[in-house]
């Protein structure tokens, strides 16, 4: 098993962890009812429709 030859500094450790913790942007899809961007598999917050039916009443 390979063993590290030198201790890595705090800055290097934090830089690696920082690079690996970059948040991925939320997935987007477009509502077929109103065309607004929405989360996939979620009821549209703009018009309240999902799968062609009104699920929640939106004023
Ligand atoms: Zn919609």
JSON list of N, CA, C and O and ligand atoms in Angstrom, two decimals:
[
{"chain": "A", "resi": 1, "resn": "UNK", "atom": "N", "xyz": [0.84, -1.19, 0.00]},
{"chain": "A", "resi": 1, "resn": "UNK", "atom": "CA", "xyz": [0.00, 0.00, 0.00]},
{"chain": "A", "resi": 1, "resn": "UNK", "atom": "C", "xyz": [0.88, 1.25, 0.00]},
{"chain": "A", "resi": 1, "resn": "UNK", "atom": "O", "xyz": [1.85, 1.34, 0.75]},
{"chain": "A", "resi": 2, "resn": "UNK", "atom": "N", "xyz": [0.52, 2.18, -0.85]},
{"chain": "A", "resi": 2, "resn": "UNK", "atom": "CA", "xyz": [1.30, 3.43, -0.94]},
{"chain": "A", "resi": 2, "resn": "UNK", "atom": "C", "xyz": [1.09, 4.26, 0.31]},
{"chain": "A", "resi": 2, "resn": "UNK", "atom": "O", "xyz": [-0.02, 4.36, 0.83]},
{"chain": "A", "resi": 3, "resn": "UNK", "atom": "N", "xyz": [2.19, 4.81, 0.80]},
{"chain": "A", "resi": 3, "resn": "UNK", "atom": "CA", "xyz": [2.14, 5.61, 2.01]},
{"chain": "A", "resi": 3, "resn": "UNK", "atom": "C", "xyz": [2.63, 7.01, 1.67]},
{"chain": "A", "resi": 3, "resn": "UNK", "atom": "O", "xyz": [3.67, 7.16, 1.02]},
{"chain": "A", "resi": 4, "resn": "UNK", "atom": "N", "xyz": [1.93, 8.06, 2.08]},
{"chain": "A", "resi": 4, "resn": "UNK", "atom": "CA", "xyz": [2.37, 9.43, 1.81]},
{"chain": "A", "resi": 4, "resn": "UNK", "atom": "C", "xyz": [3.73, 9.70, 2.43]},
{"chain": "A", "resi": 4, "resn": "UNK", "atom": "O", "xyz": [3.99, 9.31, 3.57]},
{"chain": "A", "resi": 5, "resn": "UNK", "atom": "N", "xyz": [4.61, 10.35, 1.67]},
{"chain": "A", "resi": 5, "resn": "UNK", "atom": "CA", "xyz": [5.97, 10.58, 2.13]},
{"chain": "A", "resi": 5, "resn": "UNK", "atom": "C", "xyz": [6.06, 11.82, 3.01]},
{"chain": "A", "resi": 5, "resn": "UNK", "atom": "O", "xyz": [6.90, 11.87, 3.91]},
{"chain": "A", "resi": 6, "resn": "UNK", "atom": "N", "xyz": [5.20, 12.81, 2.72]},
{"chain": "A", "resi": 6, "resn": "UNK", "atom": "CA", "xyz": [5.27, 14.05, 3.50]},
{"chain": "A", "resi": 6, "resn": "UNK", "atom": "C", "xyz": [3.88, 14.43, 3.99]},
{"chain": "A", "resi": 6, "resn": "UNK", "atom": "O", "xyz": [2.87, 14.15, 3.32]},
{"chain": "A", "resi": 7, "resn": "UNK", "atom": "N", "xyz": [3.86, 15.06, 5.16]},
{"chain": "A", "resi": 7, "resn": "UNK", "atom": "CA", "xyz": [2.61, 15.57, 5.67]},
{"chain": "A", "resi": 7, "resn": "UNK", "atom": "C", "xyz": [2.13, 16.71, 4.80]},
{"chain": "A", "resi": 7, "resn": "UNK", "atom": "O", "xyz": [2.91, 17.60, 4.45]},
{"chain": "A", "resi": 8, "resn": "UNK", "atom": "N", "xyz": [0.83, 16.69, 4.46]},
{"chain": "A", "resi": 8, "resn": "UNK", "atom": "CA", "xyz": [0.23, 17.78, 3.69]},
{"chain": "A", "resi": 8, "resn": "UNK", "atom": "C", "xyz": [-0.27, 18.85, 4.66]},
{"chain": "A", "resi": 8, "resn": "UNK", "atom": "O", "xyz": [-0.83, 18.54, 5.70]},
{"chain": "A", "resi": 9, "resn": "UNK", "atom": "N", "xyz": [-0.04, 20.09, 4.27]},
{"chain": "A", "resi": 9, "resn": "UNK", "atom": "CA", "xyz": [-0.36, 21.20, 5.15]},
{"chain": "A", "resi": 9, "resn": "UNK", "atom": "C", "xyz": [-1.85, 21.46, 5.28]},
{"chain": "A", "resi": 9, "resn": "UNK", "atom": "O", "xyz": [-2.66, 20.88, 4.55]},
{"chain": "A", "resi": 10, "resn": "UNK", "atom": "N", "xyz": [-2.18, 22.31, 6.22]},
{"chain": "A", "resi": 10, "resn": "UNK", "atom": "CA", "xyz": [-3.58, 22.63, 6.46]},
{"chain": "A", "resi": 10, "resn": "UNK", "atom": "C", "xyz": [-4.22, 23.28, 5.23]},
{"chain": "A", "resi": 10, "resn": "UNK", "atom": "O", "xyz": [-5.34, 22.95, 4.87]},
{"chain": "A", "resi": 11, "resn": "UNK", "atom": "N", "xyz": [-3.49, 24.19, 4.60]},
{"chain": "A", "resi": 11, "resn": "UNK", "atom": "CA", "xyz": [-4.05, 24.89, 3.44]},
{"chain": "A", "resi": 11, "resn": "UNK", "atom": "C", "xyz": [-4.36, 23.91, 2.33]},
{"chain": "A", "resi": 11, "resn": "UNK", "atom": "O", "xyz": [-5.40, 24.00, 1.66]},
{"chain": "A", "resi": 12, "resn": "UNK", "atom": "N", "xyz": [-3.44, 22.96, 2.12]},
{"chain": "A", "resi": 12, "resn": "UNK", "atom": "CA", "xyz": [-3.64, 21.98, 1.04]},
{"chain": "A", "resi": 12, "resn": "UNK", "atom": "C", "xyz": [-4.82, 21.06, 1.35]},
{"chain": "A", "resi": 12, "resn": "UNK", "atom": "O", "xyz": [-5.64, 20.74, 0.47]},
{"chain": "A", "resi": 13, "resn": "UNK", "atom": "N", "xyz": [-4.92, 20.63, 2.60]},
{"chain": "A", "resi": 13, "resn": "UNK", "atom": "CA", "xyz": [-6.04, 19.79, 3.01]},
{"chain": "A", "resi": 13, "resn": "UNK", "atom": "C", "xyz": [-7.36, 20.54, 2.82]},
{"chain": "A", "resi": 13, "resn": "UNK", "atom": "O", "xyz": [-8.33, 20.01, 2.27]},
{"chain": "A", "resi": 14, "resn": "UNK", "atom": "N", "xyz": [-7.38, 21.79, 3.27]},
{"chain": "A", "resi": 14, "resn": "UNK", "atom": "CA", "xyz": [-8.62, 22.56, 3.17]},
{"chain": "A", "resi": 14, "resn": "UNK", "atom": "C", "xyz": [-8.97, 22.87, 1.72]},
{"chain": "A", "resi": 14, "resn": "UNK", "atom": "O", "xyz": [-10.15, 22.88, 1.36]},
{"chain": "A", "resi": 15, "resn": "UNK", "atom": "N", "xyz": [-7.95, 23.09, 0.89]},
{"chain": "A", "resi": 15, "resn": "UNK", "atom": "CA", "xyz": [-8.21, 23.35, -0.52]},
{"chain": "A", "resi": 15, "resn": "UNK", "atom": "C", "xyz": [-8.85, 22.14, -1.18]},
{"chain": "A", "resi": 15, "resn": "UNK", "atom": "O", "xyz": [-9.79, 22.26, -1.97]},
{"chain": "A", "resi": 16, "resn": "UNK", "atom": "N", "xyz": [-8.37, 20.94, -0.84]},
{"chain": "A", "resi": 16, "resn": "UNK", "atom": "CA", "xyz": [-8.93, 19.71, -1.42]},
{"chain": "A", "resi": 16, "resn": "UNK", "atom": "C", "xyz": [-10.37, 19.53, -0.96]},
{"chain": "A", "resi": 16, "resn": "UNK", "atom": "O", "xyz": [-11.25, 19.24, -1.76]},
{"chain": "A", "resi": 17, "resn": "UNK", "atom": "N", "xyz": [-10.60, 19.68, 0.33]},
{"chain": "A", "resi": 17, "resn": "UNK", "atom": "CA", "xyz": [-11.96, 19.48, 0.85]},
{"chain": "A", "resi": 17, "resn": "UNK", "atom": "C", "xyz": [-12.92, 20.53, 0.31]},
{"chain": "A", "resi": 17, "resn": "UNK", "atom": "O", "xyz": [-14.08, 20.25, 0.05]},
{"chain": "A", "resi": 18, "resn": "UNK", "atom": "N", "xyz": [-12.40, 21.73, 0.14]},
{"chain": "A", "resi": 18, "resn": "UNK", "atom": "CA", "xyz": [-13.23, 22.79, -0.41]},
{"chain": "A", "resi": 18, "resn": "UNK", "atom": "C", "xyz": [-13.65, 22.47, -1.84]},
{"chain": "A", "resi": 18, "resn": "UNK", "atom": "O", "xyz": [-14.81, 22.65, -2.23]},
{"chain": "A", "resi": 19, "resn": "UNK", "atom": "N", "xyz": [-12.69, 21.96, -2.63]},
{"chain": "A", "resi": 19, "resn": "UNK", "atom": "CA", "xyz": [-12.99, 21.64, -4.03]},
{"chain": "A", "resi": 19, "resn": "UNK", "atom": "C", "xyz": [-14.00, 20.52, -4.13]},
{"chain": "A", "resi": 19, "resn": "UNK", "atom": "O", "xyz": [-14.83, 20.49, -5.03]},
{"chain": "A", "resi": 20, "resn": "UNK", "atom": "N", "xyz": [-13.96, 19.58, -3.16]},
{"chain": "A", "resi": 20, "resn": "UNK", "atom": "CA", "xyz": [-14.87, 18.44, -3.22]},
{"chain": "A", "resi": 20, "resn": "UNK", "atom": "C", "xyz": [-16.24, 18.77, -2.65]},
{"chain": "A", "resi": 20, "resn": "UNK", "atom": "O", "xyz": [-17.16, 17.96, -2.78]},
{"chain": "A", "resi": 21, "resn": "UNK", "atom": "N", "xyz": [-16.38, 19.91, -2.00]},
{"chain": "A", "resi": 21, "resn": "UNK", "atom": "CA", "xyz": [-17.65, 20.22, -1.37]},
{"chain": "A", "resi": 21, "resn": "UNK", "atom": "C", "xyz": [-18.42, 21.28, -2.14]},
{"chain": "A", "resi": 21, "resn": "UNK", "atom": "O", "xyz": [-19.37, 21.84, -1.62]},
{"chain": "A", "resi": 22, "resn": "UNK", "atom": "N", "xyz": [-18.01, 21.54, -3.39]},
{"chain": "A", "resi": 22, "resn": "UNK", "atom": "CA", "xyz": [-18.73, 22.52, -4.19]},
{"chain": "A", "resi": 22, "resn": "UNK", "atom": "C", "xyz": [-20.14, 22.01, -4.44]},
{"chain": "A", "resi": 22, "resn": "UNK", "atom": "O", "xyz": [-20.34, 20.87, -4.86]},
{"chain": "A", "resi": 23, "resn": "UNK", "atom": "N", "xyz": [-21.11, 22.83, -4.14]},
{"chain": "A", "resi": 23, "resn": "UNK", "atom": "CA", "xyz": [-22.50, 22.44, -4.30]},
{"chain": "A", "resi": 23, "resn": "UNK", "atom": "C", "xyz": [-22.86, 22.33, -5.77]},
{"chain": "A", "resi": 23, "resn": "UNK", "atom": "O", "xyz": [-22.47, 23.18, -6.57]},
{"chain": "A", "resi": 24, "resn": "UNK", "atom": "N", "xyz": [-23.59, 21.28, -6.10]},
{"chain": "A", "resi": 24, "resn": "UNK", "atom": "CA", "xyz": [-24.05, 21.13, -7.48]},
{"chain": "A", "resi": 24, "resn": "UNK", "atom": "C", "xyz": [-25.38, 21.88, -7.62]},
{"chain": "A", "resi": 24, "resn": "UNK", "atom": "O", "xyz": [-26.21, 21.84, -6.71]},
{"chain": "A", "resi": 25, "resn": "UNK", "atom": "N", "xyz": [-25.58, 22.58, -8.73]},
{"chain": "A", "resi": 25, "resn": "UNK", "atom": "CA", "xyz": [-26.84, 23.31, -8.89]},
{"chain": "A", "resi": 25, "resn": "UNK", "atom": "C", "xyz": [-28.02, 22.35, -8.95]},
{"chain": "A", "resi": 25, "resn": "UNK", "atom": "O", "xyz": [-27.89, 21.23, -9.44]},
{"chain": "A", "resi": 26, "resn": "UNK", "atom": "N", "xyz": [-29.15, 22.80, -8.44]},
{"chain": "A", "resi": 26, "resn": "UNK", "atom": "CA", "xyz": [-30.34, 21.96, -8.40]},
{"chain": "A", "resi": 26, "resn": "UNK", "atom": "C", "xyz": [-30.81, 21.64, -9.81]},
{"chain": "A", "resi": 26, "resn": "UNK", "atom": "O", "xyz": [-30.71, 22.47, -10.72]},
{"chain": "A", "resi": 27, "resn": "UNK", "atom": "N", "xyz": [-31.32, 20.44, -9.99]},
{"chain": "A", "resi": 27, "resn": "UNK", "atom": "CA", "xyz": [-31.82, 20.02, -11.30]},
{"chain": "A", "resi": 27, "resn": "UNK", "atom": "C", "xyz": [-33.05, 20.85, -11.67]},
{"chain": "A", "resi": 27, "resn": "UNK", "atom": "O", "xyz": [-33.82, 21.25, -10.81]},
{"chain": "A", "resi": 28, "resn": "UNK", "atom": "N", "xyz": [-33.20, 21.11, -12.95]},
{"chain": "A", "resi": 28, "resn": "UNK", "atom": "CA", "xyz": [-34.30, 21.95, -13.42]},
{"chain": "A", "resi": 28, "resn": "UNK", "atom": "C", "xyz": [-35.04, 21.21, -14.53]},
{"chain": "A", "resi": 28, "resn": "UNK", "atom": "O", "xyz": [-34.46, 20.46, -15.29]},
{"chain": "A", "resi": 29, "resn": "UNK", "atom": "N", "xyz": [-36.33, 21.46, -14.58]},
{"chain": "A", "resi": 29, "resn": "UNK", "atom": "CA", "xyz": [-37.10, 21.06, -15.74]},
{"chain": "A", "resi": 29, "resn": "UNK", "atom": "C", "xyz": [-38.12, 22.16, -15.97]},
{"chain": "A", "resi": 29, "resn": "UNK", "atom": "O", "xyz": [-38.30, 23.04, -15.13]},
{"chain": "A", "resi": 30, "resn": "UNK", "atom": "N", "xyz": [-38.77, 22.13, -17.10]},
{"chain": "A", "resi": 30, "resn": "UNK", "atom": "CA", "xyz": [-39.71, 23.19, -17.46]},
{"chain": "A", "resi": 30, "resn": "UNK", "atom": "C", "xyz": [-41.12, 22.63, -17.33]},
{"chain": "A", "resi": 30, "resn": "UNK", "atom": "O", "xyz": [-41.42, 21.54, -17.80]},
{"chain": "A", "resi": 31, "resn": "UNK", "atom": "N", "xyz": [-41.97, 23.39, -16.65]},
{"chain": "A", "resi": 31, "resn": "UNK", "atom": "CA", "xyz": [-43.36, 22.98, -16.48]},
{"chain": "A", "resi": 31, "resn": "UNK", "atom": "C", "xyz": [-44.07, 22.98, -17.83]},
{"chain": "A", "resi": 31, "resn": "UNK", "atom": "O", "xyz": [-44.09, 24.00, -18.52]},
{"chain": "A", "resi": 32, "resn": "UNK", "atom": "N", "xyz": [-44.69, 21.85, -18.23]},
{"chain": "A", "resi": 32, "resn": "UNK", "atom": "CA", "xyz": [-45.41, 21.83, -19.51]},
{"chain": "A", "resi": 32, "resn": "UNK", "atom": "C", "xyz": [-46.69, 22.66, -19.47]},
{"chain": "A", "resi": 32, "resn": "UNK", "atom": "O", "xyz": [-47.22, 23.03, -20.51]},
{"chain": "A", "resi": 33, "resn": "UNK", "atom": "N", "xyz": [-47.19, 22.97, -18.26]},
{"chain": "A", "resi": 33, "resn": "UNK", "atom": "CA", "xyz": [-48.43, 23.72, -18.12]},
{"chain": "A", "resi": 33, "resn": "UNK", "atom": "C", "xyz": [-48.21, 25.22, -18.32]},
{"chain": "A", "resi": 33, "resn": "UNK", "atom": "O", "xyz": [-48.94, 25.87, -19.04]},
{"chain": "A", "resi": 34, "resn": "UNK", "atom": "N", "xyz": [-47.18, 25.75, -17.64]},
{"chain": "A", "resi": 34, "resn": "UNK", "atom": "CA", "xyz": [-46.98, 27.20, -17.67]},
{"chain": "A", "resi": 34, "resn": "UNK", "atom": "C", "xyz": [-45.61, 27.60, -18.21]},
{"chain": "A", "resi": 34, "resn": "UNK", "atom": "O", "xyz": [-45.38, 28.78, -18.45]},
{"chain": "A", "resi": 35, "resn": "UNK", "atom": "N", "xyz": [-44.70, 26.63, -18.39]},
{"chain": "A", "resi": 35, "resn": "UNK", "atom": "CA", "xyz": [-43.41, 26.94, -18.96]},
{"chain": "A", "resi": 35, "resn": "UNK", "atom": "C", "xyz": [-42.39, 27.48, -17.98]},
{"chain": "A", "resi": 35, "resn": "UNK", "atom": "O", "xyz": [-41.28, 27.81, -18.36]},
{"chain": "A", "resi": 36, "resn": "UNK", "atom": "N", "xyz": [-42.77, 27.55, -16.71]},
{"chain": "A", "resi": 36, "resn": "UNK", "atom": "CA", "xyz": [-41.83, 28.02, -15.70]},
{"chain": "A", "resi": 36, "resn": "UNK", "atom": "C", "xyz": [-40.86, 26.90, -15.32]},
{"chain": "A", "resi": 36, "resn": "UNK", "atom": "O", "xyz": [-41.23, 25.73, -15.34]},
{"chain": "A", "resi": 37, "resn": "UNK", "atom": "N", "xyz": [-39.62, 27.25, -14.96]},
{"chain": "A", "resi": 37, "resn": "UNK", "atom": "CA", "xyz": [-38.69, 26.22, -14.49]},
{"chain": "A", "resi": 37, "resn": "UNK", "atom": "C", "xyz": [-39.15, 25.66, -13.15]},
{"chain": "A", "resi": 37, "resn": "UNK", "atom": "O", "xyz": [-39.61, 26.42, -12.28]},
{"chain": "A", "resi": 38, "resn": "UNK", "atom": "N", "xyz": [-39.05, 24.37, -12.98]},
{"chain": "A", "resi": 38, "resn": "UNK", "atom": "CA", "xyz": [-39.46, 23.73, -11.73]},
{"chain": "A", "resi": 38, "resn": "UNK", "atom": "C", "xyz": [-38.56, 22.55, -11.47]},
{"chain": "A", "resi": 38, "resn": "UNK", "atom": "O", "xyz": [-37.77, 22.15, -12.33]},
{"chain": "A", "resi": 39, "resn": "UNK", "atom": "N", "xyz": [-38.65, 21.98, -10.27]},
{"chain": "A", "resi": 39, "resn": "UNK", "atom": "CA", "xyz": [-37.87, 20.79, -9.93]},
{"chain": "A", "resi": 39, "resn": "UNK", "atom": "C", "xyz": [-38.54, 19.57, -10.55]},
{"chain": "A", "resi": 39, "resn": "UNK", "atom": "O", "xyz": [-39.77, 19.45, -10.53]},
{"chain": "A", "resi": 40, "resn": "UNK", "atom": "N", "xyz": [-37.75, 18.66, -11.12]},
{"chain": "A", "resi": 40, "resn": "UNK", "atom": "CA", "xyz": [-38.34, 17.45, -11.68]},
{"chain": "A", "resi": 40, "resn": "UNK", "atom": "C", "xyz": [-39.04, 16.61, -10.62]},
{"chain": "A", "resi": 40, "resn": "UNK", "atom": "O", "xyz": [-38.56, 16.53, -9.49]},
{"chain": "A", "resi": 41, "resn": "UNK", "atom": "N", "xyz": [-40.17, 16.02, -10.96]},
{"chain": "A", "resi": 41, "resn": "UNK", "atom": "CA", "xyz": [-40.96, 15.15, -10.08]},
{"chain": "A", "resi": 41, "resn": "UNK", "atom": "C", "xyz": [-41.58, 15.92, -8.92]},
{"chain": "A", "resi": 41, "resn": "UNK", "atom": "O", "xyz": [-41.95, 15.32, -7.90]},
{"chain": "A", "resi": 42, "resn": "UNK", "atom": "N", "xyz": [-41.67, 17.23, -9.07]},
{"chain": "A", "resi": 42, "resn": "UNK", "atom": "CA", "xyz": [-42.32, 18.05, -8.04]},
{"chain": "A", "resi": 42, "resn": "UNK", "atom": "C", "xyz": [-43.48, 18.80, -8.68]},
{"chain": "A", "resi": 42, "resn": "UNK", "atom": "O", "xyz": [-43.44, 19.14, -9.87]},
{"chain": "A", "resi": 43, "resn": "UNK", "atom": "N", "xyz": [-44.51, 19.08, -7.87]},
{"chain": "A", "resi": 43, "resn": "UNK", "atom": "CA", "xyz": [-45.61, 19.89, -8.34]},
{"chain": "A", "resi": 43, "resn": "UNK", "atom": "C", "xyz": [-45.08, 21.30, -8.64]},
{"chain": "A", "resi": 43, "resn": "UNK", "atom": "O", "xyz": [-44.26, 21.84, -7.90]},
{"chain": "A", "resi": 44, "resn": "UNK", "atom": "N", "xyz": [-45.52, 21.87, -9.75]},
{"chain": "A", "resi": 44, "resn": "UNK", "atom": "CA", "xyz": [-45.07, 23.20, -10.13]},
{"chain": "A", "resi": 44, "resn": "UNK", "atom": "C", "xyz": [-45.55, 24.22, -9.10]},
{"chain": "A", "resi": 44, "resn": "UNK", "atom": "O", "xyz": [-46.73, 24.26, -8.76]},
{"chain": "A", "resi": 45, "resn": "UNK", "atom": "N", "xyz": [-44.62, 25.02, -8.59]},
{"chain": "A", "resi": 45, "resn": "UNK", "atom": "CA", "xyz": [-44.97, 26.02, -7.58]},
{"chain": "A", "resi": 45, "resn": "UNK", "atom": "C", "xyz": [-45.69, 27.20, -8.19]},
{"chain": "A", "resi": 45, "resn": "UNK", "atom": "O", "xyz": [-46.35, 27.97, -7.49]},
{"chain": "A", "resi": 46, "resn": "UNK", "atom": "N", "xyz": [-45.58, 27.37, -9.51]},
{"chain": "A", "resi": 46, "resn": "UNK", "atom": "CA", "xyz": [-46.17, 28.53, -10.17]},
{"chain": "A", "resi": 46, "resn": "UNK", "atom": "C", "xyz": [-47.64, 28.30, -10.49]},
{"chain": "A", "resi": 46, "resn": "UNK", "atom": "O", "xyz": [-48.47, 29.18, -10.25]},
{"chain": "A", "resi": 47, "resn": "UNK", "atom": "N", "xyz": [-47.98, 27.12, -11.03]},
{"chain": "A", "resi": 47, "resn": "UNK", "atom": "CA", "xyz": [-49.36, 26.88, -11.44]},
{"chain": "A", "resi": 47, "resn": "UNK", "atom": "C", "xyz": [-50.01, 25.74, -10.66]},
{"chain": "A", "resi": 47, "resn": "UNK", "atom": "O", "xyz": [-51.21, 25.54, -10.75]},
{"chain": "A", "resi": 48, "resn": "UNK", "atom": "N", "xyz": [-49.24, 24.97, -9.89]},
{"chain": "A", "resi": 48, "resn": "UNK", "atom": "CA", "xyz": [-49.82, 23.92, -9.06]},
{"chain": "A", "resi": 48, "resn": "UNK", "atom": "C", "xyz": [-50.16, 22.65, -9.82]},
{"chain": "A", "resi": 48, "resn": "UNK", "atom": "O", "xyz": [-50.85, 21.80, -9.29]},
{"chain": "A", "resi": 49, "resn": "UNK", "atom": "N", "xyz": [-49.66, 22.50, -11.04]},
{"chain": "A", "resi": 49, "resn": "UNK", "atom": "CA", "xyz": [-49.98, 21.34, -11.85]},
{"chain": "A", "resi": 49, "resn": "UNK", "atom": "C", "xyz": [-48.88, 20.29, -11.78]},
{"chain": "A", "resi": 49, "resn": "UNK", "atom": "O", "xyz": [-47.70, 20.61, -11.61]},
{"chain": "A", "resi": 50, "resn": "UNK", "atom": "N", "xyz": [-49.32, 19.04, -11.89]},
{"chain": "A", "resi": 50, "resn": "UNK", "atom": "CA", "xyz": [-48.37, 17.94, -12.05]},
{"chain": "A", "resi": 50, "resn": "UNK", "atom": "C", "xyz": [-49.04, 16.86, -12.88]},
{"chain": "A", "resi": 50, "resn": "UNK", "atom": "O", "xyz": [-50.19, 16.51, -12.61]},
{"chain": "A", "resi": 51, "resn": "UNK", "atom": "N", "xyz": [-48.35, 16.38, -13.89]},
{"chain": "A", "resi": 51, "resn": "UNK", "atom": "CA", "xyz": [-48.84, 15.32, -14.77]},
{"chain": "A", "resi": 51, "resn": "UNK", "atom": "C", "xyz": [-50.18, 15.70, -15.40]},
{"chain": "A", "resi": 51, "resn": "UNK", "atom": "O", "xyz": [-51.09, 14.88, -15.53]},
{"chain": "A", "resi": 52, "resn": "UNK", "atom": "N", "xyz": [-50.32, 16.99, -15.75]},
{"chain": "A", "resi": 52, "resn": "UNK", "atom": "CA", "xyz": [-51.51, 17.44, -16.45]},
{"chain": "A", "resi": 52, "resn": "UNK", "atom": "C", "xyz": [-52.71, 17.70, -15.56]},
{"chain": "A", "resi": 52, "resn": "UNK", "atom": "O", "xyz": [-53.79, 18.01, -16.07]},
{"chain": "A", "resi": 53, "resn": "UNK", "atom": "N", "xyz": [-52.57, 17.53, -14.24]},
{"chain": "A", "resi": 53, "resn": "UNK", "atom": "CA", "xyz": [-53.70, 17.75, -13.34]},
{"chain": "A", "resi": 53, "resn": "UNK", "atom": "C", "xyz": [-53.31, 18.84, -12.33]},
{"chain": "A", "resi": 53, "resn": "UNK", "atom": "O", "xyz": [-52.15, 18.98, -11.97]},
{"chain": "A", "resi": 54, "resn": "UNK", "atom": "N", "xyz": [-54.33, 19.57, -11.83]},
{"chain": "A", "resi": 54, "resn": "UNK", "atom": "CA", "xyz": [-54.07, 20.57, -10.80]},
{"chain": "A", "resi": 54, "resn": "UNK", "atom": "C", "xyz": [-54.01, 19.88, -9.46]},
{"chain": "A", "resi": 54, "resn": "UNK", "atom": "O", "xyz": [-55.00, 19.29, -9.01]},
{"chain": "A", "resi": 55, "resn": "UNK", "atom": "N", "xyz": [-52.87, 19.92, -8.82]},
{"chain": "A", "resi": 55, "resn": "UNK", "atom": "CA", "xyz": [-52.67, 19.21, -7.55]},
{"chain": "A", "resi": 55, "resn": "UNK", "atom": "C", "xyz": [-52.94, 20.15, -6.38]},
{"chain": "A", "resi": 55, "resn": "UNK", "atom": "O", "xyz": [-53.62, 19.80, -5.42]},
{"chain": "A", "resi": 56, "resn": "UNK", "atom": "N", "xyz": [-52.38, 21.34, -6.45]},
{"chain": "A", "resi": 56, "resn": "UNK", "atom": "CA", "xyz": [-52.58, 22.31, -5.39]},
{"chain": "A", "resi": 56, "resn": "UNK", "atom": "C", "xyz": [-53.15, 23.59, -6.00]},
{"chain": "A", "resi": 56, "resn": "UNK", "atom": "O", "xyz": [-52.83, 23.92, -7.14]},
{"chain": "A", "resi": 57, "resn": "UNK", "atom": "N", "xyz": [-54.02, 24.24, -5.26]},
{"chain": "A", "resi": 57, "resn": "UNK", "atom": "CA", "xyz": [-54.64, 25.47, -5.74]},
{"chain": "A", "resi": 57, "resn": "UNK", "atom": "C", "xyz": [-53.67, 26.62, -5.53]},
{"chain": "A", "resi": 57, "resn": "UNK", "atom": "O", "xyz": [-53.18, 26.83, -4.41]},
{"chain": "A", "resi": 58, "resn": "UNK", "atom": "N", "xyz": [-53.35, 27.32, -6.60]},
{"chain": "A", "resi": 58, "resn": "UNK", "atom": "CA", "xyz": [-52.48, 28.49, -6.52]},
{"chain": "A", "resi": 58, "resn": "UNK", "atom": "C", "xyz": [-53.29, 29.71, -6.90]},
{"chain": "A", "resi": 58, "resn": "UNK", "atom": "O", "xyz": [-54.00, 29.70, -7.90]},
{"chain": "A", "resi": 59, "resn": "UNK", "atom": "N", "xyz": [-53.23, 30.73, -6.05]},
{"chain": "A", "resi": 59, "resn": "UNK", "atom": "CA", "xyz": [-54.02, 31.93, -6.29]},
{"chain": "A", "resi": 59, "resn": "UNK", "atom": "C", "xyz": [-53.58, 32.66, -7.55]},
{"chain": "A", "resi": 59, "resn": "UNK", "atom": "O", "xyz": [-52.44, 32.63, -7.93]},
{"chain": "B", "resi": 1, "resn": "LIG", "atom": "ZN1", "xyz": [-46.45, 25.32, -13.94]}
]
